[in-house]
Coordinates of C-alpha atoms and ligand atoms in Angstrom, one line a residue:
M218 CA 15.9 4.6 17.8
G219 CA 13.6 5.1 21.2
T220 CA 10.4 6.4 21.7
V221 CA 9.2 9.7 20.2
E222 CA 6.2 11.5 21.9
V223 CA 4.0 13.0 18.9
R224 CA 1.7 14.5 20.9
N225 CA 0.0 14.5 24.7
G226 CA 0.8 10.8 25.4
I227 CA 0.7 9.7 22.1
Y228 CA 4.1 7.9 21.4
W229 CA 5.9 6.8 18.3
V230 CA 7.0 2.8 19.1
G231 CA 7.8 2.0 15.7
A232 CA 11.0 0.6 13.7
I233 CA 13.4 2.1 11.3
D234 CA 14.5 -0.2 8.4
W235 CA 17.7 1.7 7.2
G236 CA 18.4 -1.5 4.7
V237 CA 15.5 -2.4 2.9
R238 CA 15.9 -1.6 -0.7
D239 CA 13.5 -3.8 -2.0
F240 CA 10.0 -3.4 -0.8
H241 CA 8.0 -5.9 -2.3
G242 CA 9.4 -5.2 -5.8
Y243 CA 9.2 -1.4 -5.2
I244 CA 12.6 -0.2 -4.7
T245 CA 13.2 2.1 -1.5
P246 CA 16.6 4.0 -1.8
S247 CA 16.0 5.6 1.2
G248 CA 14.8 2.8 3.5
T249 CA 11.5 3.1 5.3
T250 CA 10.2 2.9 8.8
Y251 CA 7.2 0.9 9.9
N252 CA 5.2 3.4 12.2
N253 CA 3.0 2.5 15.1
Y254 CA 1.8 4.3 18.3
L255 CA 1.3 3.7 21.4
I256 CA -1.5 5.8 23.2
M257 CA -1.0 6.2 27.1
D258 CA -4.3 6.7 29.1
K259 CA -6.5 4.8 31.3
E260 CA -6.9 2.2 28.8
I261 CA -3.5 1.7 27.0
T262 CA -4.0 1.4 23.1
L263 CA -1.6 0.2 20.7
V264 CA -2.3 1.2 17.1
D265 CA -0.7 -0.8 14.5
T266 CA 2.5 -3.3 14.9
V267 CA 5.3 -3.5 12.6
K268 CA 6.9 -5.8 10.1
H269 CA 7.8 -9.1 12.0
D270 CA 11.6 -8.7 11.5
F271 CA 11.3 -5.9 13.9
Y272 CA 8.9 -6.8 16.4
E273 CA 12.0 -6.7 19.1
S274 CA 12.2 -3.1 18.4
T275 CA 8.8 -2.1 18.7
I276 CA 8.6 -4.5 22.2
R277 CA 11.7 -2.4 23.5
N278 CA 10.1 1.0 22.7
I279 CA 6.8 0.0 24.3
R280 CA 8.8 -1.2 27.3
A281 CA 10.2 1.9 27.7
I282 CA 7.0 3.8 28.3
T283 CA 4.9 0.8 29.9
D284 CA 4.7 -3.3 30.4
P285 CA 3.3 -4.5 27.2
A286 CA 1.2 -6.7 29.4
E287 CA -0.7 -3.4 30.1
I288 CA -2.0 -3.0 26.7
K289 CA -5.7 -3.2 27.0
H290 CA -6.8 -2.4 23.1
V291 CA -4.9 -2.9 19.8
V292 CA -6.1 -1.2 16.5
I293 CA -5.1 -2.6 13.3
N294 CA -5.8 -0.2 10.9
H295 CA -4.3 -2.4 8.1
I296 CA -3.5 -6.0 7.5
E297 CA -0.5 -6.0 4.9
N298 CA 2.6 -7.7 6.3
D299 CA 4.6 -4.8 7.2
H300 CA 1.9 -3.8 9.5
V301 CA 0.5 -6.8 10.8
T302 CA 2.9 -9.6 11.2
S303 CA 3.9 -8.6 15.0
I304 CA 0.6 -9.3 16.0
G305 CA 1.3 -12.6 17.3
E306 CA 4.2 -11.5 19.6
I307 CA 1.8 -8.2 20.9
M308 CA -1.0 -10.9 21.8
H309 CA 1.6 -12.9 23.5
F310 CA 2.4 -10.1 25.8
T311 CA -1.3 -9.0 26.3
P312 CA -3.5 -12.1 25.6
K313 CA -6.5 -10.4 27.0
A314 CA -6.5 -7.1 25.1
T315 CA -9.0 -6.6 22.5
I316 CA -8.6 -6.0 18.5
Y317 CA -10.2 -3.5 16.7
I318 CA -10.3 -3.9 13.1
T319 CA -12.6 -3.6 9.9
E320 CA -14.9 -6.6 9.3
K321 CA -12.7 -7.1 5.8
G322 CA -9.5 -6.8 8.2
K323 CA -10.9 -9.6 10.3
K324 CA -11.6 -11.8 7.5
G325 CA -8.0 -11.1 6.3
L326 CA -6.5 -11.7 9.7
D327 CA -8.2 -15.0 10.1
R328 CA -6.2 -16.0 7.1
F329 CA -2.9 -15.2 8.5
Y330 CA -3.4 -16.3 12.0
D331 CA -5.4 -18.7 14.7
T332 CA -7.5 -16.0 16.0
S333 CA -10.0 -18.1 17.9
K334 CA -8.4 -17.3 21.2
W335 CA -8.2 -13.4 20.4
N336 CA -11.2 -10.8 21.5
I337 CA -11.9 -9.2 18.4
K338 CA -14.5 -6.5 17.8
T339 CA -15.1 -5.3 13.9
V340 CA -15.6 -1.4 13.8
K341 CA -16.8 0.7 10.9
T342 CA -16.8 4.3 10.2
G343 CA -18.4 6.6 13.0
D344 CA -17.4 4.0 15.9
T345 CA -15.6 5.3 18.6
L346 CA -13.7 4.0 21.7
S347 CA -13.2 5.8 25.2
I348 CA -10.0 5.0 26.5
G349 CA -10.1 7.3 29.4
S350 CA -9.6 11.1 28.5
K351 CA -8.9 10.2 24.9
T352 CA -11.7 9.3 22.5
L353 CA -10.6 7.1 19.3
L354 CA -12.9 7.6 16.2
F355 CA -12.4 4.9 13.3
I356 CA -12.9 5.8 9.7
E357 CA -13.2 2.8 7.2
T358 CA -10.9 3.8 3.9
P359 CA -11.5 0.9 1.6
M360 CA -9.2 0.4 -1.1
L361 CA -6.8 3.2 0.5
H362 CA -5.3 1.2 -0.2
W363 CA -6.5 -2.7 1.0
P364 CA -10.2 -3.7 1.1
D365 CA -9.6 -3.6 5.1
S366 CA -7.9 -0.1 5.4
M367 CA -9.2 2.3 8.2
M368 CA -7.7 5.2 9.8
T369 CA -7.8 6.1 13.4
Y370 CA -8.5 9.7 14.9
V371 CA -7.8 10.9 18.2
K372 CA -10.5 13.3 19.0
E373 CA -9.0 15.3 21.8
D374 CA -5.5 15.5 20.1
K375 CA -6.6 16.2 16.5
V376 CA -4.2 13.4 15.5
L377 CA -5.1 11.3 12.4
I378 CA -3.5 7.9 12.6
S379 CA -3.6 7.2 8.7
Q380 CA -1.9 4.0 8.1
D381 CA 0.0 3.8 4.6
A382 CA -1.8 7.2 3.4
F383 CA 0.2 10.2 3.5
G384 CA 3.2 8.3 3.9
Q385 CA 6.7 8.0 2.4
H386 CA 9.3 5.4 2.2
I387 CA 12.2 7.5 4.1
A388 CA 14.3 6.1 7.0
S389 CA 15.3 8.8 8.7
S390 CA 16.5 10.2 12.2
A391 CA 13.7 12.8 11.6
R392 CA 10.4 11.5 12.9
F393 CA 8.6 14.9 11.8
D394 CA 8.2 16.8 8.8
D395 CA 9.8 19.8 10.2
E396 CA 12.9 17.8 11.4
L397 CA 13.2 16.2 8.1
I398 CA 12.9 19.4 6.0
D399 CA 16.0 20.9 8.2
C400 CA 18.2 17.9 7.9
E401 CA 17.4 17.1 4.3
S402 CA 14.9 19.3 2.2
L403 CA 11.2 19.9 1.5
T404 CA 12.2 18.9 -2.1
F405 CA 13.2 15.6 -1.0
L406 CA 10.1 15.1 1.3
E407 CA 7.5 15.9 -1.7
D408 CA 9.4 13.8 -4.1
S409 CA 9.0 10.8 -1.6
V410 CA 5.4 11.6 -1.3
I411 CA 5.0 11.8 -5.0
D412 CA 7.1 8.3 -5.3
Y413 CA 4.8 6.9 -2.8
Y414 CA 1.6 7.9 -4.3
A415 CA 2.6 7.0 -8.0
N416 CA 3.7 3.4 -7.0
I417 CA 0.9 2.6 -4.6
L418 CA -2.0 5.0 -4.6
M419 CA -2.1 5.9 -8.2
P420 CA -4.9 3.8 -9.1
F421 CA -7.2 5.2 -6.2
G422 CA -7.1 8.9 -7.4
Q423 CA -11.2 9.1 -7.3
L424 CA -11.4 7.0 -3.9
I425 CA -8.8 9.7 -2.6
K426 CA -10.9 12.6 -3.4
A427 CA -14.0 10.9 -2.1
K428 CA -12.6 9.9 1.2
V429 CA -10.9 13.3 1.7
S430 CA -14.2 14.7 1.1
D431 CA -16.0 12.3 3.6
I432 CA -13.1 13.1 6.4
Q433 CA -14.1 17.0 5.4
K434 CA -17.9 16.4 5.8
L435 CA -17.0 14.7 9.5
G436 CA -15.7 18.2 10.4
L437 CA -12.5 16.6 11.7
E438 CA -9.7 19.3 12.7
I439 CA -6.3 17.5 11.9
E440 CA -3.4 18.8 13.5
V441 CA -1.2 16.0 13.0
I442 CA -1.1 13.3 10.6
A443 CA 0.7 10.1 11.5
P444 CA 1.1 7.5 8.8
D445 CA 2.7 4.1 9.1
H446 CA 5.6 5.0 6.9
G447 CA 8.1 7.8 7.2
I448 CA 7.8 11.0 8.6
I449 CA 5.0 12.4 10.7
W450 CA 3.2 15.7 9.6
R451 CA 3.1 18.2 12.7
R452 CA 4.0 21.3 10.9
D453 CA 2.2 21.4 7.9
P454 CA -0.3 18.4 7.8
G455 CA -2.3 20.3 5.1
R456 CA 0.5 20.4 2.8
V457 CA 0.2 16.4 2.2
I458 CA -3.6 16.5 2.1
K459 CA -3.5 19.3 -0.8
M460 CA -0.7 17.2 -2.6
Y461 CA -2.7 14.2 -2.7
L462 CA -6.0 16.1 -4.0
D463 CA -3.5 17.6 -6.3
M464 CA -2.4 14.4 -7.7
A465 CA -5.8 12.5 -7.7
S466 CA -7.3 15.6 -9.5
G467 CA -4.7 15.0 -12.3
K468 CA -1.8 17.7 -11.4
A469 CA 1.4 17.1 -13.2
N470 CA 4.4 19.0 -14.5
E471 CA 4.1 20.3 -17.9
S472 CA 7.3 18.3 -18.4
V473 CA 8.1 15.3 -20.7
A474 CA 9.7 12.0 -19.5
I475 CA 11.4 9.9 -22.4
I476 CA 11.6 6.1 -20.9
Y477 CA 13.3 3.8 -23.0
D478 CA 15.5 1.0 -23.4
T479 CA 17.7 0.1 -26.2
M480 CA 19.6 -3.3 -28.0
W481 CA 22.5 -1.9 -29.7
H482 CA 22.3 1.9 -29.0
S483 CA 19.9 2.5 -31.9
T484 CA 16.9 3.5 -30.0
E485 CA 18.9 5.4 -27.5
A486 CA 20.4 7.4 -30.3
M487 CA 17.0 8.5 -31.1
T488 CA 16.7 9.9 -27.5
I489 CA 18.9 12.9 -28.1
P490 CA 17.3 14.8 -31.0
I491 CA 13.7 13.9 -29.6
M492 CA 15.0 15.6 -26.3
E493 CA 16.3 18.4 -28.1
G494 CA 13.1 19.0 -30.0
I495 CA 11.2 19.1 -26.5
K496 CA 13.4 21.2 -25.0
D497 CA 13.5 23.6 -28.1
E498 CA 9.6 23.8 -27.7
G499 CA 10.4 25.0 -24.0
L500 CA 9.5 22.0 -21.9
T501 CA 11.9 20.2 -19.3
C502 CA 12.7 16.5 -20.2
R503 CA 13.8 13.5 -17.9
V504 CA 15.2 10.7 -19.6
I505 CA 15.2 7.1 -18.0
K506 CA 16.6 4.2 -19.7
L507 CA 14.8 1.4 -18.1
R508 CA 17.5 -1.2 -17.4
A509 CA 19.6 1.3 -15.7
T510 CA 16.5 2.4 -13.4
P511 CA 14.4 0.5 -10.7
M512 CA 10.9 0.0 -12.2
S513 CA 9.4 2.2 -9.2
M514 CA 11.6 5.2 -9.9
A515 CA 10.5 4.8 -13.6
I516 CA 7.1 4.9 -12.7
K517 CA 7.6 8.2 -10.3
E518 CA 9.2 9.8 -13.7
F519 CA 6.2 9.0 -15.5
W520 CA 3.9 10.2 -13.0
K521 CA 5.6 13.4 -12.5
A522 CA 5.4 14.4 -16.1
R523 CA 2.5 15.3 -18.3
G524 CA 3.7 13.3 -21.2
A525 CA 5.6 10.4 -21.7
L526 CA 7.5 9.1 -25.0
I527 CA 8.3 5.5 -24.8
G528 CA 11.2 4.2 -26.6
T529 CA 11.6 0.5 -27.6
P530 CA 13.5 -1.5 -30.1
T531 CA 11.5 -4.4 -31.7
L532 CA 12.7 -7.8 -30.6
N533 CA 11.1 -10.8 -32.4
N534 CA 8.5 -8.2 -33.8
I535 CA 7.3 -7.3 -30.5
M536 CA 8.2 -5.0 -27.5
Y537 CA 11.4 -5.1 -25.9
P538 CA 11.1 -6.9 -22.7
S539 CA 12.0 -4.3 -20.2
V540 CA 9.7 -2.1 -21.9
A541 CA 6.8 -4.6 -22.0
E542 CA 7.6 -5.1 -18.3
F543 CA 7.3 -1.5 -17.5
L544 CA 4.1 -0.9 -19.5
T545 CA 2.5 -3.8 -18.0
H546 CA 3.5 -2.6 -14.4
L547 CA 2.2 0.8 -15.6
R548 CA -1.2 -0.7 -16.7
G549 CA -1.8 -2.0 -13.2
L550 CA -1.5 1.3 -11.7
R551 CA -4.4 2.7 -13.9
P552 CA -2.7 6.0 -15.1
K553 CA -5.0 8.8 -16.1
N554 CA -4.5 12.4 -17.4
R555 CA -1.1 11.8 -19.2
V556 CA -0.3 11.7 -22.9
A557 CA 1.9 9.0 -24.4
G558 CA 3.9 8.5 -27.6
A559 CA 6.1 5.7 -28.6
F560 CA 9.6 5.6 -30.9
G561 CA 12.2 2.7 -31.6
S562 CA 14.4 1.1 -33.8
Y563 CA 13.5 -1.9 -35.6
G564 CA 16.1 -4.4 -38.0
W565 CA 13.3 -6.4 -39.9
G566 CA 9.5 -6.2 -39.6
G567 CA 9.0 -4.1 -36.7
G568 CA 6.1 -4.0 -34.5
A569 CA 7.2 -2.9 -31.4
V570 CA 6.0 0.9 -31.3
K571 CA 2.6 -0.5 -32.8
E572 CA 2.5 -2.7 -29.6
A573 CA 3.4 0.2 -27.2
Y574 CA 0.3 2.3 -28.8
E575 CA -1.9 -0.6 -28.1
E576 CA -0.9 -0.8 -24.3
F577 CA -1.5 3.2 -24.0
K578 CA -4.9 2.6 -25.6
R579 CA -5.8 -0.2 -23.0
M580 CA -4.9 2.1 -20.2
G581 CA -6.9 4.9 -21.8
L582 CA -4.2 7.3 -22.4
E583 CA -4.2 10.1 -24.3
T584 CA -2.0 9.2 -27.4
F585 CA 0.3 11.1 -30.0
E586 CA 0.2 9.4 -33.2
P587 CA 2.0 8.1 -35.5
G588 CA 5.0 7.1 -33.8
L589 CA 8.2 7.0 -35.1
Q590 CA 10.3 3.8 -36.0
V591 CA 13.6 4.3 -37.6
L592 CA 15.3 1.2 -39.4
Y593 CA 18.4 0.0 -37.9
R594 CA 20.4 3.1 -37.0
P595 CA 19.1 6.8 -37.0
S596 CA 20.4 8.6 -40.3
R597 CA 21.0 12.3 -40.3
D598 CA 17.6 12.6 -42.0
D599 CA 16.3 10.3 -39.2
E600 CA 17.5 12.7 -36.8
T601 CA 15.7 15.5 -38.1
K602 CA 12.4 13.6 -37.9
C603 CA 13.4 12.9 -34.1
Y604 CA 13.6 16.2 -33.3
D605 CA 10.4 17.1 -35.1
F606 CA 8.8 14.3 -33.3
G607 CA 10.2 15.7 -29.9
R608 CA 9.0 19.1 -31.2
D609 CA 5.4 18.1 -32.0
F610 CA 5.0 15.8 -29.1
A611 CA 5.9 18.9 -26.9
K612 CA 3.4 21.0 -28.3
K613 CA 1.1 18.3 -28.0
V614 CA 1.7 18.1 -24.3
K615 CA 1.3 22.0 -23.7
E616 CA -2.2 21.7 -25.4
Y617 CA -3.1 18.9 -23.3
H618 CA -2.2 20.4 -20.3
K619 CA -4.3 23.2 -20.5
K620 CA -7.0 21.0 -19.8
F621 CA -6.0 20.5 -16.1
Ligands
FEO58 FE1 2.6 -0.4 4.7 FE2 -0.3 -1.3 2.6 O1 1.4 -1.5 4.0

């Protein structure tokens, strides 16, 4: 895809990765894009690069507008590999360009590249760069989502180039929110935002609230948000800011996710009456089998629901490995404002349900106790217990949800 003008001489010159399905372990069923932006002014400025495999795309796109040797400034908002690994090629074309980056970004860049011959200026929040008719304002956003991260605001055009924040993993012919909503749907777009937030930004809710508040204090008018992945927000950038603030404040659906795995279908057999109990209590319920579902999708479904029931068979007195993997992954994301319970089948001594609760407590989740264990296969009597367990869990979720 060729270049696209975002606004007043600011061009998208990135790359579309239609085929990526495993993004460092995060499953991306819709592919992704690596967005970077060329700002045409007296002093031509490139903001971010792209993943190395796609450097020819961005060079071709830049060439469609100008000779890459004419680039005077290169802003690196974030040094993760998907955005910085074309910097060598860019600097090959324009070796005298100056790189603008945070102090922490420079330290990281020095570990990946021989930067001794490059002109590098470190910047902090409030620093500006005049490139002619336009002024760039740099805003550090440490841990959003890396220590080096920052955003670049183009004052005259009210465009916020936001690196990973507000992005989504979507490869599409659409470059803008309005275009994507027309060819897909708002639901698809919002679900992609939630997916991205849940898998990447979940640990940083408090920071997100603080940083959005900082940006608001700076009094910046934001008419376009241009992230490093997915579509650019031009119709309604306020929508994604509100979504972020809502999620950071603990917003979730008043619903339940049952996330389970099973050996010989006994734990699986428990999910049906549990689900019926939840539904009869008036809540919607999504059921996810871990071995049939990519981890990142299970994380998203956990995040969307106020309550989660984790189903695990006992294997060798501990949790089933796929469930343990899921909970370990989840613990790293530091989930908050969710209630969890556990159930499962066992054959000999049991132990998996107890272990699941230990994990919930390590994460600081609200718990619904006791969990439910069934010996071997659930009997009719056990199915009634499962139904009641689901129903009682739904009551707990409804009560807990009132806090938010
Ligand atoms: Fe898209 Fe943190 O890199």
